[in-house]
Short mmCIF file of C-alpha atoms and ligand atoms in Angstrom, two decimals:
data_model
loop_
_atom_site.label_atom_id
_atom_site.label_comp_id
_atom_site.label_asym_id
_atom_site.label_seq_id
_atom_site.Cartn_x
_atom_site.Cartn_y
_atom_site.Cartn_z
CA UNK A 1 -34.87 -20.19 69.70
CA UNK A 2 -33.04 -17.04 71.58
CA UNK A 3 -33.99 -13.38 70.20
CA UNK A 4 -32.74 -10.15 71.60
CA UNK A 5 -33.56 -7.18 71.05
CA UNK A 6 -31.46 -4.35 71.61
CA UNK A 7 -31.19 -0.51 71.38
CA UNK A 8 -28.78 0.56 69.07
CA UNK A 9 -28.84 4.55 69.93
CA UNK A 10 -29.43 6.22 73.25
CA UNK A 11 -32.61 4.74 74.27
CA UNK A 12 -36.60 5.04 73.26
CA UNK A 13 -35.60 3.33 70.01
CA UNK A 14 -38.88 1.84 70.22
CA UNK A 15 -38.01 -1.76 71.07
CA UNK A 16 -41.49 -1.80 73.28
CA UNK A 17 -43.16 -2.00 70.25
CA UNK A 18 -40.55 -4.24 68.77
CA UNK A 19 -41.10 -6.92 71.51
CA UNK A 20 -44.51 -6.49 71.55
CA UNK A 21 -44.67 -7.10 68.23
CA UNK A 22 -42.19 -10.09 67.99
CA UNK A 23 -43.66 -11.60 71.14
CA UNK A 24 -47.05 -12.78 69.52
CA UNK A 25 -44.93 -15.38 68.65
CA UNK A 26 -42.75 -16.07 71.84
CA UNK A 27 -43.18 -18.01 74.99
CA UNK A 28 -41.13 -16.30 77.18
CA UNK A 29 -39.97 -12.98 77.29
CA UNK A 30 -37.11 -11.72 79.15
CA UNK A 31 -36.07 -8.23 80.73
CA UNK A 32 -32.15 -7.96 81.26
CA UNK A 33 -31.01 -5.00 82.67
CA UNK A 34 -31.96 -1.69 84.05
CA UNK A 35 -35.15 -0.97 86.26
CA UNK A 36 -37.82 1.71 86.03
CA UNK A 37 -35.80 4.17 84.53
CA UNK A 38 -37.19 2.38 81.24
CA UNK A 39 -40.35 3.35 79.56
CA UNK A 40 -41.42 1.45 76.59
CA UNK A 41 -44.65 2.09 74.72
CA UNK A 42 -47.21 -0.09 73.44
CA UNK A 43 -50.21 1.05 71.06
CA UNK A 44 -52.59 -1.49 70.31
CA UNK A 45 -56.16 -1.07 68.98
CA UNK A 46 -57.17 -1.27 72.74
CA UNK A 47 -55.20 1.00 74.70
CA UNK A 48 -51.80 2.70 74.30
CA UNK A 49 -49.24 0.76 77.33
CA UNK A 50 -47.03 2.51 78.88
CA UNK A 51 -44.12 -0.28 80.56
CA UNK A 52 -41.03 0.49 83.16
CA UNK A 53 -40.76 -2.79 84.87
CA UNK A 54 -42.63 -5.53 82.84
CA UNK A 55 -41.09 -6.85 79.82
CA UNK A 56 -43.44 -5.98 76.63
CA UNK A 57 -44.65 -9.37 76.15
CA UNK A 58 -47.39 -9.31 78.80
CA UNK A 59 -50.43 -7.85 76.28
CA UNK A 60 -50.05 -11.43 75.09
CA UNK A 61 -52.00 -13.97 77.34
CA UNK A 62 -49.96 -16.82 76.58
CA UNK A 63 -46.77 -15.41 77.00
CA UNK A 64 -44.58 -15.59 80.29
CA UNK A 65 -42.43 -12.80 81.27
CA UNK A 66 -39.60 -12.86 83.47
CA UNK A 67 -37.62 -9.74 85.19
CA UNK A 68 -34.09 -10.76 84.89
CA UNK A 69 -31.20 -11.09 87.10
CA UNK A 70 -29.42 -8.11 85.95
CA UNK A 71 -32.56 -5.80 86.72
CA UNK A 72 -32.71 -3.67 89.40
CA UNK A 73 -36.33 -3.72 90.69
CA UNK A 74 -37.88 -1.48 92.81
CA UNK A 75 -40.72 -3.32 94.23
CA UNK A 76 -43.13 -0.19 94.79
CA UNK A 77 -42.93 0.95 91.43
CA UNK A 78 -43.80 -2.70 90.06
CA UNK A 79 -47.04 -3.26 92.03
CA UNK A 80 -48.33 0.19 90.73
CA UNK A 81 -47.34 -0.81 87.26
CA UNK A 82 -48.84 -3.99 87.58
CA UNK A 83 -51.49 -2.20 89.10
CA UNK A 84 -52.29 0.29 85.93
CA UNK A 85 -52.09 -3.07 83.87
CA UNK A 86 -54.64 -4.66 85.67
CA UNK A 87 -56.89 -1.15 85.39
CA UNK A 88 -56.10 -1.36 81.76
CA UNK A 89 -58.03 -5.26 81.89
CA UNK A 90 -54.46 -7.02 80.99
CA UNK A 91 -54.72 -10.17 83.95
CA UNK A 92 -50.64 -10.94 84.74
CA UNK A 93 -51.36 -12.94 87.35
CA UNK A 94 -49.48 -16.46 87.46
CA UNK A 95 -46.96 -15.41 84.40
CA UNK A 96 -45.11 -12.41 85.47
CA UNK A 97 -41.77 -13.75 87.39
CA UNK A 98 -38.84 -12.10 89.79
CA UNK A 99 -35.57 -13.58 89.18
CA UNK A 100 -34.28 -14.42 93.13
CA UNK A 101 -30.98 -12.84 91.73
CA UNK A 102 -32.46 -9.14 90.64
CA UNK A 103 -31.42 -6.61 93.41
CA UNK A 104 -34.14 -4.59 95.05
CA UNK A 105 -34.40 -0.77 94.88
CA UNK A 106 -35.28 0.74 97.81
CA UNK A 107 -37.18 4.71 98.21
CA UNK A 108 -33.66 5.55 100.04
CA UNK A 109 -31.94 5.13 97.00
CA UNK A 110 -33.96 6.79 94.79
CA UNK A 111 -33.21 10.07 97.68
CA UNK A 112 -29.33 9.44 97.40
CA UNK A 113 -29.56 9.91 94.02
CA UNK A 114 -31.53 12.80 93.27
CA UNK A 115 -29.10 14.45 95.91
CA UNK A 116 -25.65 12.59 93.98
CA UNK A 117 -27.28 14.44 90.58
CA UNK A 118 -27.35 17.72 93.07
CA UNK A 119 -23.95 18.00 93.41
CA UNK A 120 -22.37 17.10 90.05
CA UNK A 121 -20.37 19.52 88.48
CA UNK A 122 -21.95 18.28 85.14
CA UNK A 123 -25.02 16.55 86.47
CA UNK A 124 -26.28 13.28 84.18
CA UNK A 125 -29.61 14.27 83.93
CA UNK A 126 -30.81 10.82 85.37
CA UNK A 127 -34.23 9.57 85.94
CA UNK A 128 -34.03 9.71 89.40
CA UNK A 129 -35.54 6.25 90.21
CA UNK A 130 -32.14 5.14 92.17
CA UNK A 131 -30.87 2.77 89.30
CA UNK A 132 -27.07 4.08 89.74
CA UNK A 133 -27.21 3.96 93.41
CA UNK A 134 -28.68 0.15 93.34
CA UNK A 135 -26.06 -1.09 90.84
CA UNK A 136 -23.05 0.41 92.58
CA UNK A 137 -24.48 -0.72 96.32
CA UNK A 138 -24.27 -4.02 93.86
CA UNK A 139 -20.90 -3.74 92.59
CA UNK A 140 -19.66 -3.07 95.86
CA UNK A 141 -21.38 -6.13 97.53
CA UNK A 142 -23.73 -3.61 100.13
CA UNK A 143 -26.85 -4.57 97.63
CA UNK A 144 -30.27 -6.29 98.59
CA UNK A 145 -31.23 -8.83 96.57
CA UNK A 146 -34.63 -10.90 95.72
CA UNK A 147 -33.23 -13.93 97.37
CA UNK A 148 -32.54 -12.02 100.54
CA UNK A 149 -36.18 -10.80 101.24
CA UNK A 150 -36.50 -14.74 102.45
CA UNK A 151 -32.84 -15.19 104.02
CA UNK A 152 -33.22 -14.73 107.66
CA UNK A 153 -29.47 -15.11 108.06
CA UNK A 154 -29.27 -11.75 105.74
CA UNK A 155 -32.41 -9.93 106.56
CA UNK A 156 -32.14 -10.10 110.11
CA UNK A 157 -28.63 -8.22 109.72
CA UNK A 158 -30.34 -5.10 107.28
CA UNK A 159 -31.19 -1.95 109.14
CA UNK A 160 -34.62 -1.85 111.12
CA UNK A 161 -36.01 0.77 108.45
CA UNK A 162 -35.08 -1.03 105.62
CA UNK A 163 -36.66 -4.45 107.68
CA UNK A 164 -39.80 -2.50 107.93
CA UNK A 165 -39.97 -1.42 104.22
CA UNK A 166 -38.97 -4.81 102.99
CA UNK A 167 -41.17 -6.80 105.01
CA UNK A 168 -44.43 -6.64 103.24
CA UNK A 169 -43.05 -7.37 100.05
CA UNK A 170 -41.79 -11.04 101.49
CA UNK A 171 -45.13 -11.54 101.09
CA UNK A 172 -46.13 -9.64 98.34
CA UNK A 173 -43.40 -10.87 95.76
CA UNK A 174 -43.14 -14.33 96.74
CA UNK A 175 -45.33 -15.61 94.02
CA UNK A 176 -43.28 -14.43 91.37
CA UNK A 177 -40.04 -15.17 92.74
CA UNK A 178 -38.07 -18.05 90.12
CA UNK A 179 -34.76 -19.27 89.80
CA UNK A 180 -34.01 -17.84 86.46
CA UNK A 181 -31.29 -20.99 85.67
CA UNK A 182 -33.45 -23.01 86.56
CA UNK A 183 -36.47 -21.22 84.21
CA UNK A 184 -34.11 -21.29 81.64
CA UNK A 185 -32.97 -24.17 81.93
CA UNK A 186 -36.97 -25.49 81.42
CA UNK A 187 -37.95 -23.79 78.33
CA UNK A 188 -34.74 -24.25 76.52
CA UNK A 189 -36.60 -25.85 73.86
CA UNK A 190 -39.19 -22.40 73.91
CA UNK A 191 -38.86 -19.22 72.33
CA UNK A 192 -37.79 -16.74 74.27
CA UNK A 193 -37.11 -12.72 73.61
CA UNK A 194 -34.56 -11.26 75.67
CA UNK A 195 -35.75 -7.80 75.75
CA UNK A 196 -33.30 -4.72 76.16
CA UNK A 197 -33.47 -1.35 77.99
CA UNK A 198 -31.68 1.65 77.70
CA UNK A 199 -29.47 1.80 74.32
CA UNK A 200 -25.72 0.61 73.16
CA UNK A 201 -24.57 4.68 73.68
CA UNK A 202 -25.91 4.32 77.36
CA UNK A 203 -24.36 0.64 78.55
CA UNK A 204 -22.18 1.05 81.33
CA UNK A 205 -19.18 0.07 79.29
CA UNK A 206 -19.35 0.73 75.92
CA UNK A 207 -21.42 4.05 75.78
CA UNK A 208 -20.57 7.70 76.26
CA UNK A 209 -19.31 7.41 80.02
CA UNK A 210 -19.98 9.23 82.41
CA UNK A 211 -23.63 10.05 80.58
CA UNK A 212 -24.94 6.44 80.75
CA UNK A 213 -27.21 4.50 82.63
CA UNK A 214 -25.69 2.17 84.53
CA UNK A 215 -26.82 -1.16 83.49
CA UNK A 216 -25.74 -3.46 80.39
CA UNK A 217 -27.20 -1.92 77.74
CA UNK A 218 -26.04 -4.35 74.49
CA UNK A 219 -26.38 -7.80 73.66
CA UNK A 220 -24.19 -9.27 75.90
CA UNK A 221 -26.28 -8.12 78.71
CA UNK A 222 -29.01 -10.79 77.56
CA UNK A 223 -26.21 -13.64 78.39
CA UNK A 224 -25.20 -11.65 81.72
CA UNK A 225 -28.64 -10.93 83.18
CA UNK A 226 -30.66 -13.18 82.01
CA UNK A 227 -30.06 -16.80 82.73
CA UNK A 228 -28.24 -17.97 79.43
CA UNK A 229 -25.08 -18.01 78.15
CA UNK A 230 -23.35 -16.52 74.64
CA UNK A 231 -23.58 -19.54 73.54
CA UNK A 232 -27.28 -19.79 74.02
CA UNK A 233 -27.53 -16.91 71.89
CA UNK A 234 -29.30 -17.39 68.63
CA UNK A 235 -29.67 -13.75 67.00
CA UNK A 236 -29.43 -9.96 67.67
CA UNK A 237 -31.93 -7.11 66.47
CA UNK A 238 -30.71 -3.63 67.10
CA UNK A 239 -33.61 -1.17 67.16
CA UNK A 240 -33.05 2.61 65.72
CA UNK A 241 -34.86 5.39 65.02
CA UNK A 242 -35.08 7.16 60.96
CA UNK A 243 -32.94 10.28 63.31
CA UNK A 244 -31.37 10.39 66.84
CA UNK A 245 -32.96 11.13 70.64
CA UNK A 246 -31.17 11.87 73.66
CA UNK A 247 -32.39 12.09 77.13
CA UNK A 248 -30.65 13.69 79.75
CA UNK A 249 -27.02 15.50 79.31
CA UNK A 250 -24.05 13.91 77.26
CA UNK A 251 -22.20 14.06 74.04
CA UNK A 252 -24.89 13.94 70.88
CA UNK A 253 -22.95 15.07 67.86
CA UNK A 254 -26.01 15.28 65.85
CA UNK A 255 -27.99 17.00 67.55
CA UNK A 256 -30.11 19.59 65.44
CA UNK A 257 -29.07 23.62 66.33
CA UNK A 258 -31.28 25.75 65.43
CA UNK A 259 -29.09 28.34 64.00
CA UNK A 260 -27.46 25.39 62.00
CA UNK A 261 -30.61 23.21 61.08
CA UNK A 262 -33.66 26.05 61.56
CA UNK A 263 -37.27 24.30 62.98
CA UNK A 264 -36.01 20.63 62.36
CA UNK A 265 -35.63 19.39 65.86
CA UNK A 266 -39.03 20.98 66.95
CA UNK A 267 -40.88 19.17 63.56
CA UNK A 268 -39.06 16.16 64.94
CA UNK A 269 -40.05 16.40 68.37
CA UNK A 270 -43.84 16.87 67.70
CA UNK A 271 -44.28 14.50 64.66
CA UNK A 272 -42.38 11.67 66.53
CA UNK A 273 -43.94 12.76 69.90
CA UNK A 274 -40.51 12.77 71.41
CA UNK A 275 -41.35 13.17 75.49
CA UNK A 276 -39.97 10.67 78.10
CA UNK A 277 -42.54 7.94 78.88
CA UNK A 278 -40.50 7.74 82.25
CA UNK A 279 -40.13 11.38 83.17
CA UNK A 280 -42.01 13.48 80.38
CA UNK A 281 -38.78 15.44 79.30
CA UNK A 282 -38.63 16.35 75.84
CA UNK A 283 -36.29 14.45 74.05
CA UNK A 284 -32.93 15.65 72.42
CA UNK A 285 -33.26 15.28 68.42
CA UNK A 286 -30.69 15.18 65.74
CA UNK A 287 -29.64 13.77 62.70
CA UNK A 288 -29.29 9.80 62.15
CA UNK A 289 -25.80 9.21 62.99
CA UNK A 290 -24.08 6.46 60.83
CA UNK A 291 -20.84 6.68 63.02
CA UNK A 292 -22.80 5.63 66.22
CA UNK A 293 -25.09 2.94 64.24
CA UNK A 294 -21.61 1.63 63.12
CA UNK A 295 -20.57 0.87 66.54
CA UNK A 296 -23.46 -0.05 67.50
CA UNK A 297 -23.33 -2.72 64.88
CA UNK A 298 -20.03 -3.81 65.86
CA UNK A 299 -19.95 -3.94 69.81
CA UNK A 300 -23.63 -5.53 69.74
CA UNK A 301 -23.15 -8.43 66.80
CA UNK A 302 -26.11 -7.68 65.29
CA UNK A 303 -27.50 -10.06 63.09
CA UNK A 304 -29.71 -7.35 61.52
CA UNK A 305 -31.34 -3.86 62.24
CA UNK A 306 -35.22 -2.51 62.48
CA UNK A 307 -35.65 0.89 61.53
CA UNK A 308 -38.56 2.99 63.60
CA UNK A 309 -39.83 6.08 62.98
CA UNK A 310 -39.59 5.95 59.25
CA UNK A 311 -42.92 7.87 59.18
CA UNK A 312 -41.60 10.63 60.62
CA UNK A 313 -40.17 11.80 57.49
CA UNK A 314 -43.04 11.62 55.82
CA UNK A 315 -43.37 15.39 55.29
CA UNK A 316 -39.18 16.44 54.75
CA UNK A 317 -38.22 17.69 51.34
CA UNK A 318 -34.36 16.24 52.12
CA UNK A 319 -33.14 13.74 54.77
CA UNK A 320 -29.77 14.60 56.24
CA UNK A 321 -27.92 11.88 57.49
CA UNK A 322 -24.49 12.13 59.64
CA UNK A 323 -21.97 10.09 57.48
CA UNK A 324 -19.06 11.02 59.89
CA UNK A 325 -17.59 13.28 62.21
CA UNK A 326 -15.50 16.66 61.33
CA UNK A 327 -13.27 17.11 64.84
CA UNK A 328 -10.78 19.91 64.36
CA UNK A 329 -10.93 19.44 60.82
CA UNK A 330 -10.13 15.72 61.22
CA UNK A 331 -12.56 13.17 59.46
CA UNK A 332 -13.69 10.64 61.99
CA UNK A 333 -14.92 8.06 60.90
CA UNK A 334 -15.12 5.31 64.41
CA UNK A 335 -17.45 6.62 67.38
CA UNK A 336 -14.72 8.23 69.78
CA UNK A 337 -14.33 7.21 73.29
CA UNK A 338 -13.63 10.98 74.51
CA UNK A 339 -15.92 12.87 75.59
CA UNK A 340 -14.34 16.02 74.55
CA UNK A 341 -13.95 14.93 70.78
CA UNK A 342 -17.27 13.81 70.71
CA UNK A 343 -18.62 17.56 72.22
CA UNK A 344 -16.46 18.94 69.37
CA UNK A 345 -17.56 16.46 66.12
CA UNK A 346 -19.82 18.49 63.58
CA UNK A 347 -21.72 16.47 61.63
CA UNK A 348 -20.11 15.63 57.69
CA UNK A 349 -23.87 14.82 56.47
CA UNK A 350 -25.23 13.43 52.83
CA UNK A 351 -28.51 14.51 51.96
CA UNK A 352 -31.09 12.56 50.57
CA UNK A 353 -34.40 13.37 48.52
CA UNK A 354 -37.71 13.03 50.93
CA UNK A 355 -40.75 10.75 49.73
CA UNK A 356 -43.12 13.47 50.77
CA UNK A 357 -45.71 11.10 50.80
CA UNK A 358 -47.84 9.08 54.00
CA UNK A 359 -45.77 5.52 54.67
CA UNK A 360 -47.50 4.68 57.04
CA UNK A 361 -50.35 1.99 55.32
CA UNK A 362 -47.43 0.45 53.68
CA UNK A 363 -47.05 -3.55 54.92
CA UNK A 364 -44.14 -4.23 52.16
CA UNK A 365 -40.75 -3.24 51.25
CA UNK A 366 -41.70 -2.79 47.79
CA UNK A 367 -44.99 -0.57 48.48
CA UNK A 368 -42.89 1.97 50.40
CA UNK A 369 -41.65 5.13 47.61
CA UNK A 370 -38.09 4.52 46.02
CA UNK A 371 -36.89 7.62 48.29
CA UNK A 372 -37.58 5.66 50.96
CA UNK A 373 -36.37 2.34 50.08
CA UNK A 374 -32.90 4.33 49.13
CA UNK A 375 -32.52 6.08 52.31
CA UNK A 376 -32.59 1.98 53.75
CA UNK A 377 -30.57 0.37 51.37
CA UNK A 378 -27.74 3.20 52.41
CA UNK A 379 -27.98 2.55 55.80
CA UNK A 380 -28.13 -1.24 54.98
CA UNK A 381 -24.41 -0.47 53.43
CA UNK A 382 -23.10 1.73 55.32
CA UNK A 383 -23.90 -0.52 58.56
CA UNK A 384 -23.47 -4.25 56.66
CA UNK A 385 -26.00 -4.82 58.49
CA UNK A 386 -29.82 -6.03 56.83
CA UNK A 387 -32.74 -3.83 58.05
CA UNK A 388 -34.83 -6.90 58.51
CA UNK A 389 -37.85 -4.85 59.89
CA UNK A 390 -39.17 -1.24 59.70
CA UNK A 391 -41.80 0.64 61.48
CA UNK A 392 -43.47 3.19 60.08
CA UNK A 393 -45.99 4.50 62.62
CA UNK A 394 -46.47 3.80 66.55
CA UNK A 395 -49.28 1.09 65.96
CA UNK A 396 -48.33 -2.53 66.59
CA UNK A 397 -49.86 -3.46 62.85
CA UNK A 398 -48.23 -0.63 61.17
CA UNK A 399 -44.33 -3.03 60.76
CA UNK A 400 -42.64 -4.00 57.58
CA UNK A 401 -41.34 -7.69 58.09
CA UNK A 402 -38.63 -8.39 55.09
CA UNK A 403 -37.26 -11.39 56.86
CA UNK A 404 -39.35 -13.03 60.26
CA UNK A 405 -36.51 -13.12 62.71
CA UNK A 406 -37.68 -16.40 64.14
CA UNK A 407 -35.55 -18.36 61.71
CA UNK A 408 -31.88 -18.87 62.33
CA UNK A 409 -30.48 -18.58 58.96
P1 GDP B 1 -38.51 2.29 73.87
O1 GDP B 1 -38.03 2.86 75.17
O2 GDP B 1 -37.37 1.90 72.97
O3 GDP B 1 -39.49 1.17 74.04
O4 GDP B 1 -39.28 3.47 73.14
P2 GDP B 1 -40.34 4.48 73.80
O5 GDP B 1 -41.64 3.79 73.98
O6 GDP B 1 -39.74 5.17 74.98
O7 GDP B 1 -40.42 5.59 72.68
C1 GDP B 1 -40.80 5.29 71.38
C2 GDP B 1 -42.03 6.15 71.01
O8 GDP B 1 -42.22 6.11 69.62
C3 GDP B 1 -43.33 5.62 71.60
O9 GDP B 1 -44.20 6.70 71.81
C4 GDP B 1 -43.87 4.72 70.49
O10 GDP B 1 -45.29 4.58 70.55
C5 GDP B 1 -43.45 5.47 69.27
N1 GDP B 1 -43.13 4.67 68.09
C6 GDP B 1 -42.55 3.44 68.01
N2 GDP B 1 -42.33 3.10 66.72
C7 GDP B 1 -42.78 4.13 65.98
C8 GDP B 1 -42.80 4.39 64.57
O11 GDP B 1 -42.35 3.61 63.73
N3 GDP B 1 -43.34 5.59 64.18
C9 GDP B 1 -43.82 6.51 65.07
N4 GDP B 1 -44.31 7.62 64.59
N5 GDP B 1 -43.80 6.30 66.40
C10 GDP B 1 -43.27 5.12 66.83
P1 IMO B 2 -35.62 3.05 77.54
O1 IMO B 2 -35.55 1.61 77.96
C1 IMO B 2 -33.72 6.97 77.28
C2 IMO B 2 -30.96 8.05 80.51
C3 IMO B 2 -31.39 9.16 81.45
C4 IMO B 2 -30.03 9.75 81.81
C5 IMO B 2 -29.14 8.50 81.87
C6 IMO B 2 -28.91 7.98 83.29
O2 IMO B 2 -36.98 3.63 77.63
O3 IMO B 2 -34.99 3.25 76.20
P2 IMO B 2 -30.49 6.70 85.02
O4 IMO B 2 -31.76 7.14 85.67
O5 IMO B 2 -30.62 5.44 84.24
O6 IMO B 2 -29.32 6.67 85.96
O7 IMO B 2 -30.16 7.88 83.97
O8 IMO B 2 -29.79 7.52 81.09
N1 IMO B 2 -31.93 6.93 80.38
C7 IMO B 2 -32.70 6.74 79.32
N2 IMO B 2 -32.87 7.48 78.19
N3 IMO B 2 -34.37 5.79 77.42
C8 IMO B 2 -34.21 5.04 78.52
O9 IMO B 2 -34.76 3.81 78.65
C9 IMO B 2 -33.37 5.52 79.54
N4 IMO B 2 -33.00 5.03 80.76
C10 IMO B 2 -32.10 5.91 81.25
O10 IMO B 2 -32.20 10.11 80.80
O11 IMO B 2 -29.55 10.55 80.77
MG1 MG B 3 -38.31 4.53 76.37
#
């Protein structure tokens, strides 16, 4: 069976702890896009794990995990991260794998695009670890791939500096190095998680362009980057968070103001612990947007949702939810593709009553308060999607299955 898992908002979703969780169960585990401009976060009763590079299967010893073709991997960053895993007692030796296909990011690109974010007018607010500059030096054919490290034909013709650079990690990476059809191919009898980065409102294509990443972001990434087709597709979880975070510049229409919505975003930000694993910034918070989800539903195919950060709320007399948009007294109710509209929707909200009680010891549906269970069931409409799991604090025990996602149904 084929699983992935996807972010369905702007990113830190919490699908580390998603895949971590689901992957107790998986053989394989794949990463699909983006590079170490990810940071996913994995509490166990051990150590909390803090992952850029390696998909979030590796805590398990028996699982394999494989950075996919449509990854951009900068080979520094992924010996210090597998580095801090091996100070942190997790052994990845012999099952962590480089497809030959992933392009390389090299310290020079990382410079150019620092200096790019320099000179924008309206400047992204990117991560700085050279993940736009690798995937356009890819789009444009100038890229250095996996494969290339051992091509003598191609390496011979790259710049002496970038020869130099390169040349230990011939060495270095060559154990890991796979031919992801071929890996496929192998275990497609296996379960496998395709594992996403990023979110659906910061793919390349379908989120709120310019302010993206510039990776594929949804589900169809997982057929793009990582060695299957559609067709060898079998289901698709969207991860989202109880509210909405935003890192970096861009449209949020949510997005608590505090003359508007008072100390909400600040509660927010320190119950949820909302700071970049990646770069530390604190996060952008606002309301759970039902406009965004909606897409998000609809561009991604999800077969079903998990709700994080349920726990959050745990403390909120009312829950405001964004319902749809208000743009120059217009309602809007389909996630706009203009930047401008989307800098101009107000929130139309409903409220809902809080719990005001701890969630976070609940392992069933039916144990969680009826406030809570409401607040799901209306996102559960509004979406038409099923919130087959929900996560109601950071540790890897503390999930609410309601229906295992290793079945097709
Ligand atoms: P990712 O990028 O989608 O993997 O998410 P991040 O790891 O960047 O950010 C999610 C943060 O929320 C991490 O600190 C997680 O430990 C934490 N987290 C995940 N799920 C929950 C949850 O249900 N409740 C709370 N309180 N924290 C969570
Ligand atoms: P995970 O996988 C949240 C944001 C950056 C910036 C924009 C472009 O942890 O959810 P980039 O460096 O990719 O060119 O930056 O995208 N961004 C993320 N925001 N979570 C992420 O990954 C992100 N990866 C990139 O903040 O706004
Ligand atoms: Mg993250």
């Amino acid at each position: 069976m084929k699983l992935v898992v996807i972010g369905a908002q702007w990113g830190d979703e919490g699908k580390g702890k998603i895949v971590d969780y689901l992957a107790e169960r998986a053989d394989v585990v794949v990463r699909f896009s983006g590079g170490a401009n990810a940071g996913h976060t994995v509490v166990t009763e051990q150590a909390t794990y803090k992952l850029h590079l390696v998909p979030s299967g590796i805590l398990y010893p028996n699982c394999h995990v494989v950075l996919g073709t449509g990854m951009v991997v900068d080979p520094e960053a992924l010996f210090r991260e597998l580095g801090e895993l091996s100070s942190q007692h997790v052994s990845w030796e012999g099952r962590v794998y480089l497809s030959d296909r992933a392009h390389l990011v090299l310290p020079r690109y990382r410079d150019l695009d620092r200096e790019l974010e320099s000179k924008r007018r309206v400047p992204i607010g990117t991560t700085g670890r050279g993940i736009g500059v690798a995937y356009s030096l890819k789009a444009s054919r100038d890229g250095i791939r996996v494969a290339d490290l051992y091509d003598p034909s191609i390496f011979s013709k790259l710049s002496k500096e970038d020869q130099e650079y390169l040349l230990p990690y011939q060495e270095k990476l060559k154990p890991l190095v796979i031919d992801l059809a071929r890996f496929m191919y192998d275990h497609r009898n296996s379960k496998v998680l395709f594992e996403g980065a990023q979110g659906t409102l910061l793919d390349l294509d379908v989120g709120t362009y310019p302010f993206v990443s510039s990776g594929v972001s949804i589900a169809a990434g997982a057929s793009l980057g990582g060695g299957v087709g559609p067709k060898g597709i079998d289901k698709v979880l969207g991860v989202f968070k109880a509210y909405s975070t935003r890192v970096g510049n861009g449209p949020f229409p949510t997005e608590f103001q505090g003359e508007r919505d008072g100390e909400i975003g600040n509660r927010i930000r320190e119950l949820g612990r909302e700071y970049g694993v990646t770069t530390g910034r604190p996060r952008r918070c606002g309301y759970l947007d039902m406009v965004a989800l909606r897409y998000a539903c609809r561009v991604n195919t999800l077969d079903s949702l998990v709700l994080t950060h349920l726990d959050v709320y745990d403390d909120f007399d009312e829950i405001r939810v964004c319902v749809a948009y208000d743009i120059e007294g217009k309602k809007v109710e389909d996630f706009p593709s203009q930047i401008g509209m989307l800098n101009n929707a107000k929130p139309i909200t409903r409220v809902f009553k809080g719990w005001k009680q701890k969630i976070s010891h609940c392992s069933r549906f039916d144990e969680l308060p009826k406030e809570a269970q409401e607040y799901i069931r209306f996102i559960e409409n509004e979406t038409e999607t099923p919130i087959d799991i929900i996560s109601v604090g950071y540790h890897r025990n503390q999930t609410i299955v309601r229906r295992g996602p290793w079945t097709v149904s």
